[in-house]
C-alpha cells in the first residue's frame, strides 16, 4: 500500500468485473485500479486500454506486478483456486458470489484464507443497499420485537440463455438463491430447514420455505420470468412492527394521465443495486486500510453456499432439508444439509 492508497486488480472482466473496475477507477476513496485481467486476451487488452491500466490474461501474471488487493469476478467454479492463489500471495480479496461451485470447494477457499491470514469479502451487495441496511439496523435495535415471518422476492425480467441454463453455467437456486439466503440469515437469523418447490429442471422459478432457528418462518420466491422488470423486495413481519423493503422504481417520476398512473420500473440488477455495488467496494477498501474484518466474510459465503446446496437437495429429493453442523480438521465449523431422518452428523451431500 502506497501512502494509504490500495492498489487493486480486477480478475474477470465480464458484466460484474466491468462494474467493479469502473467503480475502482473513479468512485472508491483510497483505492486505485492498477491492473485488470481476463482469460480472454482481447477482453483484457480492451479493458486495460480503456481504463489506462496494466492488463494481463491471468491472476498469476497480475501477481507478478504490484497489487495490494484483488477483486475476483470470474465464474464461480474458478473462485476457490483464484482466492487461494491471491491469499497465498498476501493479497486482500473481494470475491463475487457465490463463493464457489460447491460447498466443499468453498470450505477449501475459506481455509486457505484463514491459513494466510488474508481478508476475504464476498459480493453480497444487498448488505450495502441503503434500504436493506436500514432495515437490518432496525432489526438489530430490537424495536420490531420477535420476527414471525420473512417474505422475500427476487425476480429477473428474462432468463439466461437455454445453453447457460442447461450447462449449469447459470443455476437459479445458486445464483439468485445465494443472495436471498444470505439476506435471510443476515436479517432474520440462522436457517434451520429449507424446503423447495421448483419448476422442472433446470428450474427457472422456485419457492423456498424456510424455518429459522429463532422460530420465524420464511418464504422466498425466485423467477427468471418477471416480464415487468427486476424486482427484489422483502418484508419482515414482527410482533411490534412490520418492515417492507421495496425499491422497484427506477426514479421518483410518476406519470398521471386519463389512462391511469404509471412509474418507470427498474429493468436489471445493475440498476437496482447501482449504489450498493460501489458501497461494498468502499467497505472492502476500508477493511484493507484498517485491517478490520470485512462486513461480509468468507464464512458468510460458505454458509450461503451450504444453504444453496440444501435448497438443491430439497428440490432433487422432494423433501425438507435440515441443517446440521460439521467441523473440519482445521476447526472451521459450518452448516451442512441433512435430509429429514438422517443423523445431524451425517451430511447428505459430501462436503
Ligand atoms: N453480485 C451480483 O449481483 C452479481 C450479478 C451478476 C453476476 N455476479 C457474479 O459475478 C461473477 C461473474 O459473473 P459475470 O456475469 O460477470 O460473468 P461473465 O461470464 O460475464 O464474465 C466472466 C469473465 O471471466 C473471465 N474468466 C473466466 N475464468 C477466468 C480466469 N480463470 N481468469 C481470468 N478471467 C477469467 C471470462 O473470460 C469472462 O470475461 C459470478 O460469480 C457471478 O455469479 C454477481
Coordinates of C-alpha atoms and ligand atoms in Angstrom, one line a residue, residues 11-16 38-40 73-76 79 96-98 123 125 179 269 277, ligand 1:
X11 CA -9.8 -10.5 -12.5
X12 CA -12.6 -11.4 -14.8
X13 CA -13.9 -8.6 -17.0
X14 CA -17.5 -9.8 -17.8
X15 CA -20.6 -7.9 -16.7
X16 CA -19.7 -7.7 -13.0
X38 CA -9.2 -11.7 -18.2
X39 CA -8.6 -15.2 -19.7
X40 CA -9.8 -13.7 -23.0
X73 CA -15.4 -11.6 -10.9
X74 CA -14.9 -14.9 -12.8
X75 CA -17.4 -17.8 -12.9
X76 CA -18.0 -19.4 -9.5
X79 CA -13.2 -18.7 -7.4
X96 CA -18.1 -12.2 -6.2
X97 CA -20.9 -14.6 -5.1
X98 CA -21.4 -17.5 -5.0
X123 CA -20.0 -9.8 -3.0
X125 CA -24.1 -6.3 -2.2
X179 CA -28.3 -13.6 -2.4
X269 CA -30.0 -5.8 -11.0
X277 CA -22.0 -2.2 -5.8
Ligands
LIG1 N1 -23.5 -9.6 -7.0 C1 -24.3 -9.6 -8.1 O1 -25.4 -9.1 -8.1 C2 -23.9 -10.4 -9.3 C3 -24.5 -10.2 -10.5 C4 -24.1 -10.9 -11.6 C5 -23.0 -11.8 -11.5 N2 -22.4 -12.0 -10.3 C6 -21.3 -12.9 -10.1 O2 -20.1 -12.3 -10.7 C7 -19.3 -13.4 -11.3 C8 -19.0 -13.1 -12.7 O3 -20.3 -13.0 -13.4 P1 -20.4 -12.3 -14.8 O4 -21.8 -12.3 -15.1 O5 -19.6 -11.0 -14.8 O6 -19.7 -13.4 -15.7 P2 -19.2 -13.2 -17.3 O7 -19.4 -14.6 -17.9 O8 -20.0 -12.1 -17.9 O9 -17.7 -12.9 -17.2 C9 -16.7 -13.7 -16.6 C10 -15.4 -13.3 -17.2 O10 -14.3 -14.0 -16.5 C11 -13.4 -14.4 -17.5 N3 -12.7 -15.6 -16.9 C12 -13.1 -16.8 -16.7 N4 -12.2 -17.6 -16.0 C13 -11.2 -16.8 -15.8 C14 -9.9 -16.9 -15.1 N5 -9.6 -18.1 -14.5 N6 -9.0 -15.9 -15.1 C15 -9.4 -14.7 -15.7 N7 -10.5 -14.5 -16.3 C16 -11.4 -15.5 -16.3 C17 -14.1 -14.7 -18.7 O11 -13.3 -14.7 -19.9 C18 -15.2 -13.6 -18.7 O12 -14.8 -12.5 -19.4 C19 -20.0 -14.7 -11.0 O13 -19.6 -15.2 -9.8 C20 -21.5 -14.2 -10.8 O14 -22.3 -15.1 -10.1 C21 -22.8 -11.3 -9.2

